Short mmCIF file of C-alpha atoms in Angstrom, two decimals:
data_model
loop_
_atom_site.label_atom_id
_atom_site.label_comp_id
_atom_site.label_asym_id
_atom_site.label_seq_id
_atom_site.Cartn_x
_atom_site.Cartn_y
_atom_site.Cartn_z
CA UNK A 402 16.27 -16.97 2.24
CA UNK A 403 15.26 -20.34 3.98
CA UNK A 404 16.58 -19.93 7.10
CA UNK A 405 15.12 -16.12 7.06
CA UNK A 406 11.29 -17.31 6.23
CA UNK A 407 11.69 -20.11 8.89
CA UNK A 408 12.45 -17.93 11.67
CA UNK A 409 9.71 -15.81 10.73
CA UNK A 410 7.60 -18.45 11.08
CA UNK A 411 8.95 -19.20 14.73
CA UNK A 412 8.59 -16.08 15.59
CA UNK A 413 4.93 -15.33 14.81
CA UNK A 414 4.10 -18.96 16.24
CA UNK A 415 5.27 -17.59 19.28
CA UNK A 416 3.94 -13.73 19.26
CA UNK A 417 0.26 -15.01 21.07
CA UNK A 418 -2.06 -17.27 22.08
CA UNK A 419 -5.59 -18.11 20.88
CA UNK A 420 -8.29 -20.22 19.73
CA UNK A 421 -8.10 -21.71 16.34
CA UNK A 422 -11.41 -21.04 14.43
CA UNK A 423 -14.02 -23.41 13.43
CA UNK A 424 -13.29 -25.00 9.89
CA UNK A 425 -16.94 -26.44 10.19
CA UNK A 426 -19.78 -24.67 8.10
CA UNK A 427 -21.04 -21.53 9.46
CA UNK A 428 -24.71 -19.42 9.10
CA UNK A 429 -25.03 -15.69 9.25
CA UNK A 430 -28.02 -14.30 10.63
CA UNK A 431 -29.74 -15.10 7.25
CA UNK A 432 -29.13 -18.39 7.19
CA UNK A 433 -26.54 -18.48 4.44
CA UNK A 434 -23.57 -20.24 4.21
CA UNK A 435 -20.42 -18.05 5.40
CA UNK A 436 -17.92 -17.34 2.48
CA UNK A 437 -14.86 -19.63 3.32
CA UNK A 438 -15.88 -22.55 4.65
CA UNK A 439 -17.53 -24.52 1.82
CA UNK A 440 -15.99 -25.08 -1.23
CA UNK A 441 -12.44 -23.89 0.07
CA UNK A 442 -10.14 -25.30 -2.62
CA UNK A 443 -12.59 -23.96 -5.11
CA UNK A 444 -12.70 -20.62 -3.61
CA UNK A 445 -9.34 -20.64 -3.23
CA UNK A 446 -8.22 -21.36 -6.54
CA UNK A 447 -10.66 -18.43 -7.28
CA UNK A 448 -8.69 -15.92 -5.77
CA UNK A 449 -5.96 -16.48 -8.36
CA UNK A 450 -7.99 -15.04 -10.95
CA UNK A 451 -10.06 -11.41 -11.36
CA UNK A 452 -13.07 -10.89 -13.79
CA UNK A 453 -12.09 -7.76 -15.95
CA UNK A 454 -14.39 -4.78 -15.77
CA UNK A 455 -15.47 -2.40 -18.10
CA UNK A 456 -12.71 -0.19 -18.91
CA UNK A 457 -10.39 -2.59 -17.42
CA UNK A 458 -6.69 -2.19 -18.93
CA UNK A 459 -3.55 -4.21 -18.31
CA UNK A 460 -2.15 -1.21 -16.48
CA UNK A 461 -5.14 -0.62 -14.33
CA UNK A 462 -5.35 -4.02 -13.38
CA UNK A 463 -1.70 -4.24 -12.76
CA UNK A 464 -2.22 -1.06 -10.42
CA UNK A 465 -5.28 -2.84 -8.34
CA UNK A 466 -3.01 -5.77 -7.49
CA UNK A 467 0.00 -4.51 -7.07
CA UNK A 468 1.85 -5.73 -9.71
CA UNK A 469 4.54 -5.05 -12.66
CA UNK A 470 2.91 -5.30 -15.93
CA UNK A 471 5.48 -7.69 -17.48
CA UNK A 472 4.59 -9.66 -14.13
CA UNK A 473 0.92 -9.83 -15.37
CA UNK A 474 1.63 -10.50 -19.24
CA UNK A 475 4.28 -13.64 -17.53
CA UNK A 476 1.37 -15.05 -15.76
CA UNK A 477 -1.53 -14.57 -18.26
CA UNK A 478 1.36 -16.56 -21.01
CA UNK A 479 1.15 -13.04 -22.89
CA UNK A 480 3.64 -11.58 -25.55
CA UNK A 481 4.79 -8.57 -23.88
CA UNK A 482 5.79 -7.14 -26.97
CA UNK A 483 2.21 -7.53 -28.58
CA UNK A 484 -0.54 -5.19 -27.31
CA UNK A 485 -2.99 -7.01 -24.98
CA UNK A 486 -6.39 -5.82 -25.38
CA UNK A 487 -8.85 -6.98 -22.38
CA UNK A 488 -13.02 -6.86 -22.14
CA UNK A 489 -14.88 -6.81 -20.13
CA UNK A 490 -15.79 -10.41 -18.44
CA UNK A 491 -12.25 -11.63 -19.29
CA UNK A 492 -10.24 -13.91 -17.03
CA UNK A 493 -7.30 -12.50 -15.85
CA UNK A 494 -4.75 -14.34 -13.22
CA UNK A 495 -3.34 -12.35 -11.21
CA UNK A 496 -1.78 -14.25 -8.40
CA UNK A 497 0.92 -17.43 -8.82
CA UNK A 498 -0.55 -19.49 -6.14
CA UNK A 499 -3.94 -19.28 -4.91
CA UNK A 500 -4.70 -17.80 -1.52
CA UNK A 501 -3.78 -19.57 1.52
CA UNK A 502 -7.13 -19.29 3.14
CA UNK A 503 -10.26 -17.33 2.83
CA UNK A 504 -11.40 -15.91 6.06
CA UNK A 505 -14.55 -16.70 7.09
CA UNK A 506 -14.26 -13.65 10.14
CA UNK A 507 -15.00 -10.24 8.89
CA UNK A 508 -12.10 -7.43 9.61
CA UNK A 509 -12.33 -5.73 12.49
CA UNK A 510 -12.49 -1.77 11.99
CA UNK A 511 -12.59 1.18 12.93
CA UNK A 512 -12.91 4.83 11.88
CA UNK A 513 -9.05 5.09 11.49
CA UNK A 514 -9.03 1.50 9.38
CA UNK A 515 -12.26 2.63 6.96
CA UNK A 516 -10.08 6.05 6.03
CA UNK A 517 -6.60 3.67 5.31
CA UNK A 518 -9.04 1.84 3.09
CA UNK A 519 -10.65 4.67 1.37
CA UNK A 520 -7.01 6.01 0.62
CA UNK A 521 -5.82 3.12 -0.84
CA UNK A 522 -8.67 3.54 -3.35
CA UNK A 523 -8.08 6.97 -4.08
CA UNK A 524 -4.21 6.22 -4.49
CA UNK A 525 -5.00 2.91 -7.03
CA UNK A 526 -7.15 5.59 -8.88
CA UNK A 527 -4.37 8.11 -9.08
CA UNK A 528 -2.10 5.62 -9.98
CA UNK A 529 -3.93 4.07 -12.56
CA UNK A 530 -3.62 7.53 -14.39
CA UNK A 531 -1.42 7.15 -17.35
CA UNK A 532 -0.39 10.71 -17.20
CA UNK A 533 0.95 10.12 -13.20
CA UNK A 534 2.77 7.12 -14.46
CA UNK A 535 4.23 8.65 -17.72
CA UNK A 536 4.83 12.27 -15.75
CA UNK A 537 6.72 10.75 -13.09
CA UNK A 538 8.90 8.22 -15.24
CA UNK A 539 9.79 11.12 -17.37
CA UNK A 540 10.99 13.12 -14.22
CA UNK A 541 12.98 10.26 -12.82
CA UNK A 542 14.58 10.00 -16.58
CA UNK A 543 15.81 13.44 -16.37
CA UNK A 544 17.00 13.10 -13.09
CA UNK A 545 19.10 9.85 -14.45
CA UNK A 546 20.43 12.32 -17.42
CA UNK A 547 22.15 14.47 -14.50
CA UNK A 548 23.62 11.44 -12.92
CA UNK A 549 22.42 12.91 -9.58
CA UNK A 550 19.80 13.39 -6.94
CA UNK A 551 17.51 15.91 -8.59
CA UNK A 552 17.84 19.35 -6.84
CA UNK A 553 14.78 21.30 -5.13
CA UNK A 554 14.54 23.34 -8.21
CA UNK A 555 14.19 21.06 -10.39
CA UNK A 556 10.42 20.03 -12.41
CA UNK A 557 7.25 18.43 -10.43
CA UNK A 558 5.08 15.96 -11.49
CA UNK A 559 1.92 18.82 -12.47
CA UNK A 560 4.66 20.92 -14.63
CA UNK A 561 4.90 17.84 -16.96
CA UNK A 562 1.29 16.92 -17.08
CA UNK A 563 -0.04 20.74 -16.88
CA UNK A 564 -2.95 19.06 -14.81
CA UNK A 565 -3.12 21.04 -11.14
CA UNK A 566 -6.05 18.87 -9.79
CA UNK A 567 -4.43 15.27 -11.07
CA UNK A 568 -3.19 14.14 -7.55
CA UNK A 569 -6.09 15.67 -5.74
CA UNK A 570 -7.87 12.32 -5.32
CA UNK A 571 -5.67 11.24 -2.94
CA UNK A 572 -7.10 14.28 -0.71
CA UNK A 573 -10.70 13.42 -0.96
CA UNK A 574 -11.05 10.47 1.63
CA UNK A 575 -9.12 12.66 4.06
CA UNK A 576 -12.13 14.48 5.07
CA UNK A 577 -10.36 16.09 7.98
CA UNK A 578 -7.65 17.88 7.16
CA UNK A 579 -7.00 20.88 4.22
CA UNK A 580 -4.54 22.53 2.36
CA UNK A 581 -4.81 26.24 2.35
CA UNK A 582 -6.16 28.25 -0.06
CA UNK A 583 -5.28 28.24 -3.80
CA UNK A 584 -2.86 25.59 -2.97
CA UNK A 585 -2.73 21.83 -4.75
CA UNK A 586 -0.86 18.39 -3.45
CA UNK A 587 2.05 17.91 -6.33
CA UNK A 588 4.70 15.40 -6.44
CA UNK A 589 8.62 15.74 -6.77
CA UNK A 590 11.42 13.27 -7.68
CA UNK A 591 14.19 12.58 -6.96
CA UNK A 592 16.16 10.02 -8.47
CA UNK A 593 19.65 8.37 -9.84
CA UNK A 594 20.43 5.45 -12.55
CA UNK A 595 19.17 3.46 -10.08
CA UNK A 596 16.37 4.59 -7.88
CA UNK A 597 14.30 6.78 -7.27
CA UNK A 598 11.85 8.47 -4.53
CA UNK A 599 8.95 10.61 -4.72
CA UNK A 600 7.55 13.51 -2.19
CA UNK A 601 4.61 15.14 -1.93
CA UNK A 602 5.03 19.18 -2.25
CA UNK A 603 2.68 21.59 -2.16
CA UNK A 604 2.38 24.05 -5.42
CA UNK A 605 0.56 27.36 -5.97
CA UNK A 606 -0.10 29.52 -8.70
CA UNK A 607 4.08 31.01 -8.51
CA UNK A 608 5.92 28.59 -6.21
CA UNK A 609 6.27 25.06 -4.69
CA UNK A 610 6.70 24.64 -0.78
CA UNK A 611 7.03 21.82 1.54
CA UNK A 612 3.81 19.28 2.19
CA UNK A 613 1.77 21.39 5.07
CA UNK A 614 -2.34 20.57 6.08
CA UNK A 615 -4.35 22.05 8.49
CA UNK A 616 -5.98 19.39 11.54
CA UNK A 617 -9.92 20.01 12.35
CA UNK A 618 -8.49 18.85 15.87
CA UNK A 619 -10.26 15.59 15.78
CA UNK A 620 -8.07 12.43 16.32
CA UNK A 621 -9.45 11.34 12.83
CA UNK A 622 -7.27 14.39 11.10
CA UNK A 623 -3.97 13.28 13.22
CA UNK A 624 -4.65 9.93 11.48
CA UNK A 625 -5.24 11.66 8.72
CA UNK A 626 -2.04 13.49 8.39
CA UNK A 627 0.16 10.08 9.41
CA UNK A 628 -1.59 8.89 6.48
CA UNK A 629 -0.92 11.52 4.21
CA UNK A 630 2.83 11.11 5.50
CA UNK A 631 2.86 7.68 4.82
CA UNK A 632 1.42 8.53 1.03
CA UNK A 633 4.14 10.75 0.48
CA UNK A 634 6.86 8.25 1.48
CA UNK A 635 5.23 5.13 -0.74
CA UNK A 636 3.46 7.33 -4.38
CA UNK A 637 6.85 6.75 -6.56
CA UNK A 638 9.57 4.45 -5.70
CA UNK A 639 11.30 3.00 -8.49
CA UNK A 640 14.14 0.20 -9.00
CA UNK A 641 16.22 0.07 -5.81
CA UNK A 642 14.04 2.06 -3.84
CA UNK A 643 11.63 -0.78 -3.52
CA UNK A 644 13.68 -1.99 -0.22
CA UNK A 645 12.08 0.77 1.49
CA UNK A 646 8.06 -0.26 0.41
CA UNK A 647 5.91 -1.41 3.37
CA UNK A 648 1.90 -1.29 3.65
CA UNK A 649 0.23 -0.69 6.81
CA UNK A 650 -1.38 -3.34 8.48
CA UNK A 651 -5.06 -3.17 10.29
CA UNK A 652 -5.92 -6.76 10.68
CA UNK A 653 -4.15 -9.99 10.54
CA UNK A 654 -7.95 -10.99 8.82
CA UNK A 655 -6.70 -8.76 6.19
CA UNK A 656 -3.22 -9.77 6.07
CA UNK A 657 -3.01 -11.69 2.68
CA UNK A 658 -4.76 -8.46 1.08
CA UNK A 659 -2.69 -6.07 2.80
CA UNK A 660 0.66 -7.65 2.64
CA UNK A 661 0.31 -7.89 -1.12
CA UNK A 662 3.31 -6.68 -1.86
CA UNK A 663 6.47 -8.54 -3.81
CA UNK A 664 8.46 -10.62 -2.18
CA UNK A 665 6.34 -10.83 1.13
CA UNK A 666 2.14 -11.81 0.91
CA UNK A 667 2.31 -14.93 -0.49
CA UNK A 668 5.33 -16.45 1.02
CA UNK A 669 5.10 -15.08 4.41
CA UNK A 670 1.41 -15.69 4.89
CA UNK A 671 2.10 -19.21 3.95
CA UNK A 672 4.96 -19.93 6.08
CA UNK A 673 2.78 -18.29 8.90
CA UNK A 674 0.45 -21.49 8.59
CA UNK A 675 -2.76 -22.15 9.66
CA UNK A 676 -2.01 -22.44 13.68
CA UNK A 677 0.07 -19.27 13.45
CA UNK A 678 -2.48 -17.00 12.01
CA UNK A 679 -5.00 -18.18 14.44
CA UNK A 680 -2.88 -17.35 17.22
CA UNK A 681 -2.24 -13.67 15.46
CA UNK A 682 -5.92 -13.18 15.04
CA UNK A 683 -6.33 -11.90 19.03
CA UNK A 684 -3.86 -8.73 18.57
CA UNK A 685 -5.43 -5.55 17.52
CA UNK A 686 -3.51 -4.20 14.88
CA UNK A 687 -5.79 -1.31 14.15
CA UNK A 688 -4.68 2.36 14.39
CA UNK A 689 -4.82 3.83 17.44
CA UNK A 690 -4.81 7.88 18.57
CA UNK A 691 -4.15 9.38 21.47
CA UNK A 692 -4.88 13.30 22.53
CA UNK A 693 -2.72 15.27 24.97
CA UNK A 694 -3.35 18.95 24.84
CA UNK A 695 -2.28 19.95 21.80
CA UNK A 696 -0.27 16.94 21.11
CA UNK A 697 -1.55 13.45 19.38
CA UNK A 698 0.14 10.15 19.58
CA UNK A 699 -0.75 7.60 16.84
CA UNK A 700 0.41 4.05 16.65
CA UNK A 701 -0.22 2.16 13.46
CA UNK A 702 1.40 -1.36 12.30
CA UNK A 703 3.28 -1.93 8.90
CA UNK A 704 4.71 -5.02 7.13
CA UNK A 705 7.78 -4.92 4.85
CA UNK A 706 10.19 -7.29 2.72
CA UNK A 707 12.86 -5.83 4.31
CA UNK A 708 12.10 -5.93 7.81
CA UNK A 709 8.79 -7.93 9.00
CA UNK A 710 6.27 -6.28 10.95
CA UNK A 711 6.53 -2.83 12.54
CA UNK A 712 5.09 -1.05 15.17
CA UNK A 713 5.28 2.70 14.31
CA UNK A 714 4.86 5.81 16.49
CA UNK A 715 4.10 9.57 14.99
CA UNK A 716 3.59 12.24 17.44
CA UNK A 717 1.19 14.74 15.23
CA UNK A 718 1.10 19.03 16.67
CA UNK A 719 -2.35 19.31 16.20
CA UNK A 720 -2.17 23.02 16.39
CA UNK A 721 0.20 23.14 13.18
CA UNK A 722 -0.30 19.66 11.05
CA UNK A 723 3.52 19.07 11.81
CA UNK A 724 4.64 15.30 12.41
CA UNK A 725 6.92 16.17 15.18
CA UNK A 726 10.81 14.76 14.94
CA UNK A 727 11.43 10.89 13.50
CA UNK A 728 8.84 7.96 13.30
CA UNK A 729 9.83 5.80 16.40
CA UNK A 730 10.31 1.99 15.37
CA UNK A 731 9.87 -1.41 17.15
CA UNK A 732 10.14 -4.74 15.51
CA UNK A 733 7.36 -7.16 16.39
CA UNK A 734 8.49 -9.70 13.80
CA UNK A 735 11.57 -10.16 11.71
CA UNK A 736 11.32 -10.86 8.27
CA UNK A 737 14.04 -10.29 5.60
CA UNK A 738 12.81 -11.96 1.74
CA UNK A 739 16.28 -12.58 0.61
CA UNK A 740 15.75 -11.01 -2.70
CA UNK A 741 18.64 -8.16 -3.80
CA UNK A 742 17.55 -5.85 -5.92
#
């Protein structure tokens, strides 16, 4: 574990070259102090903690960060066999060491970054649904009863919650692409003692068939469908499945957020240090698409426990919604976490 977290470390210390920025305090056009650099072991020790909302339960919040419920009632000193009840205005901790930094440089985006954001919105809000959870958790316990890989035929997620428009959501930042008519975005499972994987389908009123969209033809819907792809691949993955979770990257400004994953954000970003994240802030991590003919190209980043950070290639046939043959791979960073599931 040591030796893997130090050489990831090296590596990104290494991966470019740029100006460290200013720790002093900083105006915007307003004249008010900058978020970040006053205050900053305050503000810091902040983001360890998250105000509960109305409505606010230990599963939703658990969803929002990214986090096992038994992980929340260990850090919040909770019984996890007694019910926890939270209000509104409550005090929740939600991280075991504050954040490394707060960045006092907004994000840099783009149309490609504000639809990975909405997404990730829309997917928190699906799974925060305590029918998804339950539905899916029952079909990855019947797939465990038949000590197997569930079969095509077997149940999807909107046969056990008789719901058709529960994972529909997850459609409505994707403003670009559709599914045809009559048709709905379900979820199947497939799973053994120990794992477990879920796919998007598509169902209609008498059958399920393979996850299909139709492009507008802008680059936006090539995005669009990577993104859906991605969805698909990440929704349910239970137990030992986990070594496969990632989460794309669009900024290094956003790292800590993005990377929020177990095993990775915290202890990566902090063995990155201060110089090495200043170096990473000059390469452009966002999304990119390319058009030729009928044929897009789109090159997005991703992070993972189990690998470091990715640069991934789809090649989208604009013309059909098809992602065409195997998502090419290149490792910009190494990073392995150690931990065996």
């Amino acid at each position: 574990m040591k030796q893997s977290v130090v050489l990831f470390a090296t590596m990104l210390a290494a991966f470019a070259e740029c100006k460290c920025a200013p720790d002093a305090d900083r105006k915007d056009e307003s004249g008010a102090t900058i978020k970040g650099t006053v205050n900053m072991d305050k503000e810091l020790e902040e983001t360890m903690y998250y105000t509960a909302q109305a409505g606010d339960t230990v599963e939703h919040i658990a969803v929002k960060f990214d986090m096992w419920v038994r992980e929340l009632y260990e850090l919040n000193n909770k019984d996890g066999k007694k019910s926890w009840k939270i209000k509104k205005g409550d005090r929740v901790r939600v991280r075991r060491e504050p954040a490394t930094y707060i960045c006092s440089e907004p994000a840099v985006t783009n149309a490609y970054t504000e639809i990975l954001w909405n997404i990730r919105e829309a997917l928190k809000e699906v799974k925060a649904n305590k029918k998804v959870d339950e539905g899916l958790m029952k079909l990855w316990d019947e797939s465990k009863k038949k000590g197997q890989f569930a079969s095509p035929a077997d149940k999807t997620l909107l046969q056990v919650v008789r719901d058709r428009d529960v994972l529909m959501p997850i459609l409505r930042p994707l403003s670009h692409i559709k599914l045809g008519k009559h048709e709905y975005l379900d979820c199947r499972v497939r799973g053994s003692r120990t794992e477990a994987f879920g796919k998007f389908v598509l169902r209609t009123e008498d059958e399920v068939k393979p996850l299909a969209v139709r492009l507008d033809g802008t680059p936006e819907s090539a995005w669009e469908r990577v993104l859906l792809k991605e969805a698909s691949e990440q929704f349910f993955l239970a137990w030992h499945a986990n070594y496969w979770k990632h989460r794309i990257v669009s900024d290094v400004r956003r790292f800590d957020d993005e990377i929020n994953i177990p095993f990775v954000g915290e202890r990566a970003w902090l063995t990155i240090g201060e110089s090495g994240r200043s170096r990473m802030m000059k390469n452009d991590f966002a999304p990119t698409v390319v058009l030729t003919g009928d044929q897009a190209t789109v090159t997005y980043y991703i992070f993972s426990a189990f690998g470091g950070l990715l640069k991934l290639t789809d090649h989208v046939d604009m013309l059909s919604g098809k992602i065409l043959g195997k998502t090419k791979t290149e490792t910009i960073v190494e990073y392995n976490c150690g931990v065996c599931y």
